[in-house]
């Protein structure tokens, strides 16, 4: 069970940073007719345009949780929750496209770094003869800590003694391990498959794995009646221009 604390500590999974990077400033091309030297000519011009990545999400569940991220970020900014992550999460985001957002990284909510679950090691992360993902897999495959090995089996990363770890699931195991070692209350993710496999496991999990909607429903009642009402109103005002905005001209 999660530990009781006045301000809950929440570890952010990589996909939370991905789905919170929704507001993009881009240039869009359009054709325009101008008068040049007395003759009409058609040219292509580029105008500033604001896009909302949430419109591209097809799953209603994912879209709902992505919208909730702005409210959770406000909970961190207002001191009701405390968010954490690990540099391995940051490293994973380097390989993801379209991570820059006009609303800032996790809507500019403070994110604290948690320490390494094992002693820091010298390692190669890019360059040389291998791809960055291969270096990451080498790093994870060389970890011999019993709890990490147990988590690789829980997440499905372990595929047999003679086979390599599955990289994505091994990263899930490492992130969960980081959260456990740092004493987090919650592990926030939008990886619904990960949540299901952890829930099916018979092993004890000291960190509660929650989706954004689940976490909000769990923590808001703890603010008290007045605090909850105040948070919902102020959180909505914070999140609306950063998440629920309309696409349109100009950079807003």
GROMACS .gro file of C-alpha atoms in nm:
model
  252
    1UNK     CA    1   0.000   0.000   0.000
    2UNK     CA    2   0.108   0.358  -0.059
    3UNK     CA    3   0.252   0.535   0.241
    4UNK     CA    4   0.046   0.804   0.410
    5UNK     CA    5   0.181   1.152   0.358
    6UNK     CA    6   0.046   1.507   0.370
    7UNK     CA    7   0.173   1.565   0.017
    8UNK     CA    8   0.186   1.254  -0.198
    9UNK     CA    9   0.498   1.182  -0.403
   10UNK     CA   10   0.430   1.084  -0.763
   11UNK     CA   11   0.676   0.933  -1.011
   12UNK     CA   12   0.616   1.031  -1.374
   13UNK     CA   13   0.643   0.762  -1.640
   14UNK     CA   14   0.783   0.860  -1.981
   15UNK     CA   15   0.444   0.850  -2.151
   16UNK     CA   16   0.313   1.116  -1.910
   17UNK     CA   17   0.571   1.360  -2.045
   18UNK     CA   18   0.479   1.255  -2.399
   19UNK     CA   19   0.104   1.307  -2.361
   20UNK     CA   20   0.149   1.639  -2.180
   21UNK     CA   21   0.342   1.780  -2.479
   22UNK     CA   22   0.024   1.874  -2.663
   23UNK     CA   23   0.046   2.240  -2.759
   24UNK     CA   24   0.259   2.305  -3.067
   25UNK     CA   25   0.353   2.625  -3.246
   26UNK     CA   26   0.404   2.557  -3.616
   27UNK     CA   27   0.395   2.731  -3.952
   28UNK     CA   28   0.124   2.628  -4.195
   29UNK     CA   29   0.139   2.694  -4.566
   30UNK     CA   30  -0.144   2.837  -4.770
   31UNK     CA   31  -0.187   2.980  -5.117
   32UNK     CA   32  -0.246   3.351  -5.153
   33UNK     CA   33  -0.308   3.568  -5.456
   34UNK     CA   34  -0.113   3.894  -5.477
   35UNK     CA   35  -0.081   4.174  -5.729
   36UNK     CA   36   0.276   4.186  -5.855
   37UNK     CA   37   0.364   4.440  -6.119
   38UNK     CA   38   0.006   4.474  -6.230
   39UNK     CA   39  -0.058   4.101  -6.266
   40UNK     CA   40  -0.225   3.853  -6.033
   41UNK     CA   41   0.009   3.582  -5.903
   42UNK     CA   42  -0.047   3.295  -5.667
   43UNK     CA   43   0.220   3.239  -5.402
   44UNK     CA   44   0.264   3.017  -5.099
   45UNK     CA   45   0.289   3.191  -4.763
   46UNK     CA   46   0.344   3.048  -4.413
   47UNK     CA   47   0.147   3.169  -4.116
   48UNK     CA   48   0.189   3.089  -3.744
   49UNK     CA   49  -0.056   2.824  -3.630
   50UNK     CA   50  -0.129   2.655  -3.296
   51UNK     CA   51  -0.208   2.284  -3.299
   52UNK     CA   52  -0.344   2.055  -3.029
   53UNK     CA   53  -0.202   1.701  -3.029
   54UNK     CA   54  -0.497   1.576  -2.821
   55UNK     CA   55  -0.712   1.592  -3.133
   56UNK     CA   56  -0.496   1.314  -3.280
   57UNK     CA   57  -0.563   1.070  -2.994
   58UNK     CA   58  -0.816   0.811  -3.108
   59UNK     CA   59  -0.873   0.631  -2.779
   60UNK     CA   60  -1.135   0.800  -2.559
   61UNK     CA   61  -0.960   0.667  -2.249
   62UNK     CA   62  -0.624   0.810  -2.354
   63UNK     CA   63  -0.783   1.140  -2.452
   64UNK     CA   64  -0.955   1.170  -2.113
   65UNK     CA   65  -0.633   1.096  -1.927
   66UNK     CA   66  -0.436   1.341  -2.145
   67UNK     CA   67  -0.682   1.616  -2.057
   68UNK     CA   68  -0.647   1.532  -1.686
   69UNK     CA   69  -0.270   1.589  -1.699
   70UNK     CA   70  -0.315   1.966  -1.689
   71UNK     CA   71  -0.512   1.937  -1.365
   72UNK     CA   72  -0.245   1.714  -1.214
   73UNK     CA   73   0.028   1.959  -1.315
   74UNK     CA   74  -0.163   2.232  -1.135
   75UNK     CA   75  -0.179   2.009  -0.827
   76UNK     CA   76   0.201   2.004  -0.838
   77UNK     CA   77   0.238   2.376  -0.898
   78UNK     CA   78  -0.002   2.454  -0.611
   79UNK     CA   79   0.183   2.221  -0.373
   80UNK     CA   80  -0.089   1.957  -0.340
   81UNK     CA   81   0.125   1.687  -0.506
   82UNK     CA   82   0.497   1.649  -0.555
   83UNK     CA   83   0.622   1.506  -0.884
   84UNK     CA   84   0.944   1.317  -0.946
   85UNK     CA   85   1.124   1.140  -1.226
   86UNK     CA   86   1.463   0.991  -1.312
   87UNK     CA   87   1.721   1.079  -1.574
   88UNK     CA   88   1.656   0.743  -1.744
   89UNK     CA   89   1.307   0.875  -1.818
   90UNK     CA   90   1.459   1.189  -1.969
   91UNK     CA   91   1.692   0.973  -2.175
   92UNK     CA   92   1.398   0.777  -2.312
   93UNK     CA   93   1.223   1.097  -2.419
   94UNK     CA   94   1.521   1.180  -2.643
   95UNK     CA   95   1.402   0.910  -2.882
   96UNK     CA   96   1.042   1.034  -2.896
   97UNK     CA   97   0.921   1.274  -3.168
   98UNK     CA   98   0.738   1.603  -3.110
   99UNK     CA   99   0.830   1.643  -2.744
  100UNK     CA  100   0.857   2.022  -2.755
  101UNK     CA  101   0.544   2.196  -2.630
  102UNK     CA  102   0.451   2.562  -2.605
  103UNK     CA  103   0.300   2.482  -2.264
  104UNK     CA  104   0.634   2.362  -2.131
  105UNK     CA  105   0.751   2.026  -2.000
  106UNK     CA  106   0.459   1.885  -1.804
  107UNK     CA  107   0.301   2.232  -1.820
  108UNK     CA  108   0.602   2.382  -1.635
  109UNK     CA  109   0.522   2.187  -1.319
  110UNK     CA  110   0.834   2.131  -1.104
  111UNK     CA  111   0.973   1.778  -1.140
  112UNK     CA  112   1.227   1.655  -0.885
  113UNK     CA  113   1.496   1.401  -0.967
  114UNK     CA  114   1.509   1.075  -0.773
  115UNK     CA  115   1.846   0.908  -0.706
  116UNK     CA  116   1.975   0.605  -0.890
  117UNK     CA  117   1.861   0.276  -0.732
  118UNK     CA  118   2.217   0.150  -0.775
  119UNK     CA  119   2.552   0.326  -0.757
  120UNK     CA  120   2.604   0.556  -1.059
  121UNK     CA  121   2.794   0.385  -1.338
  122UNK     CA  122   2.998   0.505  -1.632
  123UNK     CA  123   2.816   0.414  -1.950
  124UNK     CA  124   2.786   0.501  -2.316
  125UNK     CA  125   2.448   0.638  -2.424
  126UNK     CA  126   2.517   0.730  -2.789
  127UNK     CA  127   2.778   0.711  -3.061
  128UNK     CA  128   3.008   0.432  -3.162
  129UNK     CA  129   2.889   0.123  -3.343
  130UNK     CA  130   2.554   0.081  -3.166
  131UNK     CA  131   2.225   0.262  -3.160
  132UNK     CA  132   2.126   0.445  -2.837
  133UNK     CA  133   1.856   0.186  -2.763
  134UNK     CA  134   2.115  -0.091  -2.780
  135UNK     CA  135   2.333   0.086  -2.522
  136UNK     CA  136   2.027   0.123  -2.298
  137UNK     CA  137   1.950  -0.247  -2.330
  138UNK     CA  138   2.311  -0.334  -2.244
  139UNK     CA  139   2.286  -0.121  -1.930
  140UNK     CA  140   1.961  -0.281  -1.817
  141UNK     CA  141   2.074  -0.635  -1.901
  142UNK     CA  142   2.379  -0.600  -1.676
  143UNK     CA  143   2.180  -0.511  -1.364
  144UNK     CA  144   2.186  -0.804  -1.123
  145UNK     CA  145   1.984  -0.659  -0.834
  146UNK     CA  146   1.724  -0.918  -0.721
  147UNK     CA  147   1.436  -0.669  -0.708
  148UNK     CA  148   1.503  -0.539  -1.060
  149UNK     CA  149   1.517  -0.896  -1.193
  150UNK     CA  150   1.187  -0.964  -1.017
  151UNK     CA  151   1.033  -0.654  -1.178
  152UNK     CA  152   1.152  -0.762  -1.524
  153UNK     CA  153   0.949  -1.079  -1.475
  154UNK     CA  154   0.645  -0.889  -1.350
  155UNK     CA  155   0.648  -0.648  -1.645
  156UNK     CA  156   0.717  -0.918  -1.902
  157UNK     CA  157   1.064  -0.794  -1.993
  158UNK     CA  158   1.221  -1.129  -1.900
  159UNK     CA  159   1.176  -1.368  -2.194
  160UNK     CA  160   1.398  -1.654  -2.080
  161UNK     CA  161   1.756  -1.706  -1.967
  162UNK     CA  162   1.884  -1.740  -2.323
  163UNK     CA  163   1.693  -1.447  -2.470
  164UNK     CA  164   1.752  -1.070  -2.437
  165UNK     CA  165   1.523  -0.853  -2.228
  166UNK     CA  166   1.241  -0.675  -2.404
  167UNK     CA  167   1.362  -0.314  -2.398
  168UNK     CA  168   1.030  -0.135  -2.346
  169UNK     CA  169   0.923  -0.363  -2.062
  170UNK     CA  170   1.274  -0.352  -1.910
  171UNK     CA  171   1.250   0.027  -1.899
  172UNK     CA  172   0.912  -0.007  -1.727
  173UNK     CA  173   1.077  -0.232  -1.470
  174UNK     CA  174   1.360   0.014  -1.416
  175UNK     CA  175   1.126   0.310  -1.376
  176UNK     CA  176   0.915   0.116  -1.124
  177UNK     CA  177   1.232   0.023  -0.939
  178UNK     CA  178   1.340   0.388  -0.927
  179UNK     CA  179   1.001   0.485  -0.785
  180UNK     CA  180   1.014   0.208  -0.522
  181UNK     CA  181   1.367   0.289  -0.409
  182UNK     CA  182   1.278   0.659  -0.379
  183UNK     CA  183   0.976   0.581  -0.161
  184UNK     CA  184   0.715   0.717  -0.399
  185UNK     CA  185   0.344   0.690  -0.318
  186UNK     CA  186   0.230   0.663  -0.677
  187UNK     CA  187   0.361   0.567  -1.021
  188UNK     CA  188   0.172   0.774  -1.279
  189UNK     CA  189   0.138   0.618  -1.622
  190UNK     CA  190  -0.081   0.600  -1.931
  191UNK     CA  191   0.051   0.255  -2.014
  192UNK     CA  192  -0.268   0.061  -1.940
  193UNK     CA  193  -0.108  -0.273  -2.024
  194UNK     CA  194   0.163  -0.211  -1.764
  195UNK     CA  195  -0.097  -0.133  -1.501
  196UNK     CA  196  -0.282  -0.456  -1.579
  197UNK     CA  197   0.023  -0.681  -1.561
  198UNK     CA  198   0.130  -0.522  -1.231
  199UNK     CA  199  -0.222  -0.566  -1.093
  200UNK     CA  200  -0.222  -0.935  -1.194
  201UNK     CA  201   0.109  -0.998  -1.022
  202UNK     CA  202   0.099  -1.174  -0.686
  203UNK     CA  203   0.415  -0.991  -0.578
  204UNK     CA  204   0.384  -0.702  -0.334
  205UNK     CA  205   0.412  -0.359  -0.499
  206UNK     CA  206   0.500  -0.079  -0.256
  207UNK     CA  207   0.408   0.185  -0.516
  208UNK     CA  208   0.052   0.230  -0.641
  209UNK     CA  209   0.032   0.235  -1.022
  210UNK     CA  210  -0.231   0.488  -1.129
  211UNK     CA  211  -0.357   0.654  -1.447
  212UNK     CA  212  -0.420   1.033  -1.443
  213UNK     CA  213  -0.797   0.996  -1.400
  214UNK     CA  214  -0.753   0.741  -1.121
  215UNK     CA  215  -0.498   0.954  -0.937
  216UNK     CA  216  -0.718   1.264  -0.948
  217UNK     CA  217  -1.018   1.070  -0.818
  218UNK     CA  218  -0.805   0.933  -0.536
  219UNK     CA  219  -0.636   1.252  -0.418
  220UNK     CA  220  -0.902   1.520  -0.466
  221UNK     CA  221  -1.121   1.398  -0.174
  222UNK     CA  222  -0.816   1.429   0.051
  223UNK     CA  223  -0.815   1.807  -0.007
  224UNK     CA  224  -1.136   1.843   0.195
  225UNK     CA  225  -1.466   1.983   0.065
  226UNK     CA  226  -1.356   2.345   0.041
  227UNK     CA  227  -1.007   2.254  -0.082
  228UNK     CA  228  -1.147   2.019  -0.346
  229UNK     CA  229  -1.389   2.281  -0.480
  230UNK     CA  230  -1.114   2.543  -0.487
  231UNK     CA  231  -0.876   2.305  -0.661
  232UNK     CA  232  -1.129   2.205  -0.928
  233UNK     CA  233  -1.202   2.566  -1.017
  234UNK     CA  234  -0.845   2.690  -1.013
  235UNK     CA  235  -0.716   2.372  -1.180
  236UNK     CA  236  -0.970   2.410  -1.461
  237UNK     CA  237  -0.866   2.772  -1.518
  238UNK     CA  238  -0.502   2.663  -1.531
  239UNK     CA  239  -0.551   2.362  -1.756
  240UNK     CA  240  -0.800   2.499  -2.010
  241UNK     CA  241  -0.564   2.731  -2.205
  242UNK     CA  242  -0.282   2.476  -2.188
  243UNK     CA  243  -0.474   2.159  -2.277
  244UNK     CA  244  -0.829   2.225  -2.391
  245UNK     CA  245  -0.749   2.500  -2.639
  246UNK     CA  246  -0.877   2.529  -2.995
  247UNK     CA  247  -0.652   2.504  -3.294
  248UNK     CA  248  -0.614   2.831  -3.478
  249UNK     CA  249  -0.404   3.104  -3.624
  250UNK     CA  250  -0.140   3.280  -3.422
  251UNK     CA  251   0.081   3.159  -3.142
  252UNK     CA  252  -0.107   3.190  -2.817
   0.00000   0.00000   0.00000
